[in-house]
């Protein structure tokens, strides 16, 4: 069983990362609908605002409770997040509360002690996040069902919707484990995380290739190469789960390739923000996938270590 301190810190780390991710998933879905489906756009907007409220709650609980490793990882925000939000707000007209981003940049890490009642407040946050993410999962599943039946058009790839659906389900799984007192950072779970996140990194690479302007041939080729590399790493990690192989070699290779992909995503995000790359990539999407690479590196470096 987790101590109260472990439960609080793991929960806060998890929520600060994933609530922002879920908020942005809702935004990307919202922006993908045609005028005919404005009702679905409004539903996505309502989910987005719900996640924004929960993220604000998480930030209020996080000062002095978030781990230093999570803050240093840049999985919560990056140096590009504020500008990516500003540009996305400018391009789309959708309101985005960047005050939350500013507050996150000033968070202090855990330094000892645990205020009375804090664990109960964090558990309520976990339960609220689970409920709202469940609503988002059902919304995504409804979209996919209609897309596959050719009853709905969206500018988001069907694979992208399935991709964000899997991320939401992982968040719910981890929240449930924490509320039941389970350690979500057990070293024996690392291989499952590698299978999951290597697949996510492969799909990010393919989405990037598909959203770049056709004139960006070198960047498209690089993104496709990353996609193939992570497809192979996904297969290797999957084989390790079935054959009880030593995962260390795969983990080391996953880390090396994720660092390279992270650097590629960072250069791409910077290029989009500075208007040096032609694409149909929403600025916040660039920062979003960069944070997910940072999160995966955080996972690879902290699993099995003390909080």
Coordinates of C-alpha atoms in Angstrom, one line a residue:
X1 CA 0.0 0.0 0.0
X2 CA 1.1 3.6 -0.7
X3 CA 1.9 6.0 2.1
X4 CA -0.2 9.2 2.1
X5 CA 2.8 11.1 0.9
X6 CA 3.3 8.7 -2.0
X7 CA -0.4 8.7 -2.9
X8 CA -0.5 12.5 -2.9
X9 CA 2.6 13.1 -4.9
X10 CA 1.9 10.4 -7.5
X11 CA -1.7 11.7 -7.9
X12 CA -0.6 15.3 -8.3
X13 CA 2.1 14.4 -10.8
X14 CA -0.4 12.3 -12.8
X15 CA -3.2 14.9 -12.8
X16 CA -1.0 17.9 -13.7
X17 CA 0.2 16.0 -16.8
X18 CA -3.0 14.2 -17.9
X19 CA -5.7 16.8 -17.1
X20 CA -3.9 19.3 -19.4
X21 CA -3.6 16.5 -22.0
X22 CA -7.4 15.7 -21.7
X23 CA -8.2 19.4 -21.9
X24 CA -6.3 19.7 -25.2
X25 CA -7.8 16.5 -26.6
X26 CA -11.2 18.1 -26.1
X27 CA -10.0 21.3 -27.9
X28 CA -8.6 19.3 -30.8
X29 CA -11.9 17.4 -31.2
X30 CA -13.8 20.7 -30.9
X31 CA -11.9 22.3 -33.7
X32 CA -12.3 19.3 -36.0
X33 CA -16.1 19.5 -36.6
X34 CA -17.9 21.0 -39.5
X35 CA -20.8 23.6 -39.0
X36 CA -23.3 20.8 -39.4
X37 CA -22.0 19.2 -36.2
X38 CA -21.8 22.3 -34.1
X39 CA -23.6 20.4 -31.3
X40 CA -20.7 18.0 -31.1
X41 CA -18.4 21.0 -31.0
X42 CA -20.3 22.4 -28.1
X43 CA -20.1 19.1 -26.3
X44 CA -16.3 18.9 -26.8
X45 CA -16.1 22.6 -25.6
X46 CA -18.0 21.7 -22.4
X47 CA -15.6 18.8 -21.7
X48 CA -12.7 21.1 -22.4
X49 CA -13.9 23.6 -19.8
X50 CA -14.5 20.9 -17.3
X51 CA -10.9 19.7 -17.6
X52 CA -9.7 23.3 -17.3
X53 CA -11.6 23.6 -14.0
X54 CA -10.1 20.4 -12.7
X55 CA -6.6 21.4 -13.8
X56 CA -7.0 24.6 -11.9
X57 CA -8.0 22.6 -8.8
X58 CA -5.0 20.3 -9.3
X59 CA -2.6 23.3 -9.5
X60 CA -4.0 24.7 -6.2
X61 CA -3.2 21.3 -4.5
X62 CA 0.1 20.9 -6.2
X63 CA 2.3 23.6 -4.6
X64 CA 4.6 21.8 -2.2
X65 CA 3.2 18.4 -3.2
X66 CA 4.3 17.9 -6.8
X67 CA 7.6 15.9 -7.3
X68 CA 10.7 17.8 -8.3
X69 CA 11.3 15.2 -11.0
X70 CA 7.9 16.0 -12.6
X71 CA 8.6 19.7 -12.6
X72 CA 12.1 19.2 -14.1
X73 CA 10.8 16.9 -16.8
X74 CA 8.8 19.6 -18.6
X75 CA 5.8 17.2 -18.9
X76 CA 3.6 19.7 -17.2
X77 CA 4.5 22.7 -19.3
X78 CA 7.4 23.7 -21.5
X79 CA 9.0 27.0 -22.4
X80 CA 6.7 27.0 -25.5
X81 CA 3.3 26.3 -23.8
X82 CA 2.3 29.9 -23.1
X83 CA 3.1 31.1 -26.6
X84 CA 1.4 28.0 -28.1
X85 CA -1.7 28.8 -26.1
X86 CA -1.6 32.5 -27.2
X87 CA -1.3 31.6 -30.9
X88 CA -3.9 28.9 -30.7
X89 CA -6.3 31.3 -29.1
X90 CA -5.5 33.9 -31.9
X91 CA -6.0 31.4 -34.7
X92 CA -9.1 29.7 -33.4
X93 CA -10.9 32.2 -31.2
X94 CA -11.3 29.6 -28.5
X95 CA -10.6 31.0 -25.0
X96 CA -7.7 29.3 -23.2
X97 CA -6.9 30.2 -19.6
X98 CA -3.1 30.8 -19.7
X99 CA -3.2 32.0 -16.1
X100 CA -3.1 28.3 -15.1
X101 CA 0.0 27.9 -17.2
X102 CA 1.6 30.8 -15.4
X103 CA 0.7 29.4 -12.0
X104 CA 2.2 26.0 -13.0
X105 CA 5.5 27.7 -13.8
X106 CA 5.8 28.9 -10.2
X107 CA 5.0 25.6 -8.5
X108 CA 7.4 24.5 -5.7
X109 CA 8.2 20.8 -5.3
X110 CA 7.5 18.6 -2.2
X111 CA 9.9 19.5 0.7
X112 CA 8.4 17.5 3.5
X113 CA 5.3 17.4 5.6
X114 CA 1.7 16.8 4.6
X115 CA -1.2 19.1 5.7
X116 CA -4.1 17.5 7.4
X117 CA -6.9 16.5 5.0
X118 CA -4.8 16.9 1.9
X119 CA -4.9 13.2 1.0
X120 CA -8.8 13.4 1.1
X121 CA -8.8 16.4 -1.2
X122 CA -6.4 14.7 -3.6
X123 CA -8.6 11.6 -3.6
X124 CA -11.6 13.7 -4.5
X125 CA -9.6 15.2 -7.4
X126 CA -8.7 11.7 -8.6
X127 CA -12.3 10.6 -8.5
X128 CA -13.6 13.8 -10.2
X129 CA -10.9 13.3 -12.9
X130 CA -11.9 9.7 -13.4
X131 CA -15.6 10.7 -13.8
X132 CA -14.9 13.5 -16.3
X133 CA -12.4 11.4 -18.3
X134 CA -15.0 8.6 -18.5
X135 CA -17.4 11.1 -20.1
X136 CA -14.6 12.0 -22.6
X137 CA -14.0 8.4 -23.3
X138 CA -17.7 7.8 -24.1
X139 CA -17.7 10.9 -26.4
X140 CA -14.7 9.6 -28.3
X141 CA -16.2 6.2 -28.6
X142 CA -19.4 7.7 -30.0
X143 CA -17.4 9.7 -32.5
X144 CA -15.4 6.7 -33.7
X145 CA -18.6 4.6 -34.1
X146 CA -20.1 7.2 -36.3
X147 CA -16.9 7.8 -38.3
X148 CA -16.4 4.1 -39.0
X149 CA -20.1 3.9 -40.1
X150 CA -19.6 7.0 -42.4
X151 CA -22.2 8.9 -40.5
X152 CA -19.8 11.7 -39.4
X153 CA -17.0 13.7 -40.9
X154 CA -14.2 15.4 -38.8
X155 CA -10.9 16.9 -39.8
X156 CA -9.3 14.7 -37.2
X157 CA -7.9 11.4 -38.4
X158 CA -9.8 8.3 -37.1
X159 CA -6.5 7.0 -35.9
X160 CA -5.9 10.2 -33.9
X161 CA -9.3 9.8 -32.2
X162 CA -8.5 6.2 -31.4
X163 CA -5.1 7.3 -30.2
X164 CA -6.5 9.9 -27.7
X165 CA -9.1 7.4 -26.6
X166 CA -6.3 5.0 -25.5
X167 CA -4.6 7.8 -23.6
X168 CA -7.8 8.7 -21.8
X169 CA -8.3 5.0 -20.8
X170 CA -4.8 4.8 -19.5
X171 CA -5.4 7.9 -17.3
X172 CA -8.5 6.3 -15.9
X173 CA -6.7 3.0 -15.2
X174 CA -3.9 4.8 -13.4
X175 CA -6.4 7.0 -11.4
X176 CA -8.3 3.9 -10.3
X177 CA -5.0 2.1 -9.2
X178 CA -4.0 5.1 -7.1
X179 CA -7.4 5.4 -5.3
X180 CA -7.1 1.6 -4.5
X181 CA -3.6 2.3 -3.0
X182 CA -1.6 0.7 -5.7
X183 CA 1.9 1.9 -6.7
X184 CA 1.6 3.0 -10.3
X185 CA 5.4 3.3 -10.6
X186 CA 6.3 -0.4 -10.0
X187 CA 9.3 -1.5 -12.0
X188 CA 7.5 -4.6 -13.2
X189 CA 4.9 -2.4 -15.0
X190 CA 7.6 -0.6 -17.0
X191 CA 7.4 -3.0 -20.0
X192 CA 3.6 -2.3 -20.3
X193 CA 4.3 1.4 -20.3
X194 CA 6.9 0.9 -23.0
X195 CA 4.5 -0.9 -25.2
X196 CA 1.9 1.8 -24.8
X197 CA 4.2 4.9 -25.2
X198 CA 6.3 3.5 -28.0
X199 CA 3.1 3.0 -30.0
X200 CA 2.0 6.6 -29.1
X201 CA 5.4 7.9 -30.2
X202 CA 5.1 6.0 -33.5
X203 CA 1.6 7.5 -34.1
X204 CA 2.8 11.0 -33.2
X205 CA 5.4 10.7 -35.9
X206 CA 2.9 9.5 -38.5
X207 CA 0.5 12.3 -37.6
X208 CA 3.2 14.9 -37.9
X209 CA 4.2 13.6 -41.4
X210 CA 0.5 13.8 -42.4
X211 CA -0.1 17.3 -41.1
X212 CA 3.1 18.9 -42.5
X213 CA 2.7 20.8 -45.8
X214 CA 3.8 18.6 -48.8
X215 CA 6.6 21.1 -49.5
X216 CA 8.3 20.2 -46.1
X217 CA 9.7 17.0 -47.7
X218 CA 12.8 16.6 -45.4
X219 CA 10.7 17.0 -42.2
X220 CA 8.1 14.5 -43.6
X221 CA 10.8 12.0 -44.4
X222 CA 12.3 12.4 -40.9
X223 CA 8.9 12.0 -39.2
X224 CA 8.2 8.8 -41.2
X225 CA 11.5 7.4 -40.2
X226 CA 10.7 7.9 -36.6
X227 CA 7.4 6.2 -37.1
X228 CA 9.1 3.1 -38.4
X229 CA 11.6 3.1 -35.6
X230 CA 9.0 3.3 -32.9
X231 CA 6.9 0.6 -34.7
X232 CA 9.9 -1.7 -34.3
X233 CA 10.4 -0.7 -30.7
X234 CA 6.7 -1.4 -30.0
X235 CA 7.1 -4.9 -31.4
X236 CA 10.2 -5.5 -29.4
X237 CA 8.6 -4.3 -26.1
X238 CA 5.5 -6.4 -26.9
X239 CA 7.7 -9.5 -27.5
X240 CA 9.4 -8.8 -24.1
X241 CA 6.0 -9.0 -22.3
X242 CA 5.2 -12.4 -23.9
X243 CA 8.6 -14.0 -23.5
X244 CA 9.8 -12.7 -20.1
X245 CA 12.8 -11.2 -21.8
X246 CA 15.2 -8.8 -20.2
X247 CA 13.6 -5.4 -20.9
X248 CA 16.7 -3.3 -20.2
X249 CA 18.0 -3.4 -23.8
X250 CA 14.6 -2.3 -25.2
X251 CA 14.3 0.3 -22.5
X252 CA 17.7 1.8 -23.3
X253 CA 16.9 1.9 -27.0
X254 CA 13.4 3.4 -26.3
X255 CA 15.0 6.2 -24.3
X256 CA 17.6 7.0 -27.0
X257 CA 15.0 7.1 -29.7
X258 CA 12.6 9.1 -27.6
X259 CA 15.3 11.7 -26.8
X260 CA 15.8 12.1 -30.6
X261 CA 12.1 12.4 -31.3
X262 CA 11.7 14.8 -28.4
X263 CA 14.4 17.0 -29.9
X264 CA 12.7 16.8 -33.3
X265 CA 9.3 17.7 -31.8
X266 CA 10.9 20.6 -29.9
X267 CA 12.5 22.0 -33.1
X268 CA 9.2 21.5 -34.9
X269 CA 7.2 23.3 -32.2
X270 CA 9.7 26.2 -32.2
X271 CA 9.5 26.4 -36.1
X272 CA 5.7 26.5 -36.0
X273 CA 5.6 29.2 -33.4
X274 CA 8.1 31.3 -35.3
X275 CA 6.2 30.7 -38.6
X276 CA 9.2 28.9 -40.2
X277 CA 7.4 25.6 -40.9
X278 CA 4.4 25.2 -43.2
X279 CA 1.7 22.9 -41.9
X280 CA -1.8 22.5 -40.6
X281 CA -0.5 21.7 -37.1
X282 CA -2.3 23.8 -34.5
X283 CA 0.5 25.4 -32.4
X284 CA -0.8 23.8 -29.2
X285 CA -0.7 20.4 -30.8
X286 CA 3.1 20.8 -31.3
X287 CA 3.6 21.6 -27.7
X288 CA 1.2 18.8 -26.7
X289 CA 3.1 16.0 -28.4
X290 CA 6.4 17.5 -27.1
X291 CA 5.1 17.2 -23.5
X292 CA 4.0 13.6 -24.1
X293 CA 7.6 12.8 -25.2
X294 CA 8.8 14.5 -22.0
X295 CA 6.4 12.4 -20.0
X296 CA 7.5 9.2 -21.6
X297 CA 11.1 10.1 -20.7
X298 CA 10.0 10.8 -17.2
X299 CA 8.3 7.4 -17.1
X300 CA 11.4 5.6 -18.4
X301 CA 13.7 7.3 -15.8
X302 CA 11.5 7.0 -12.7
X303 CA 9.8 3.7 -12.8
X304 CA 10.8 1.6 -9.8
X305 CA 12.5 4.5 -8.1
X306 CA 11.3 6.2 -4.9
X307 CA 9.0 9.1 -5.3

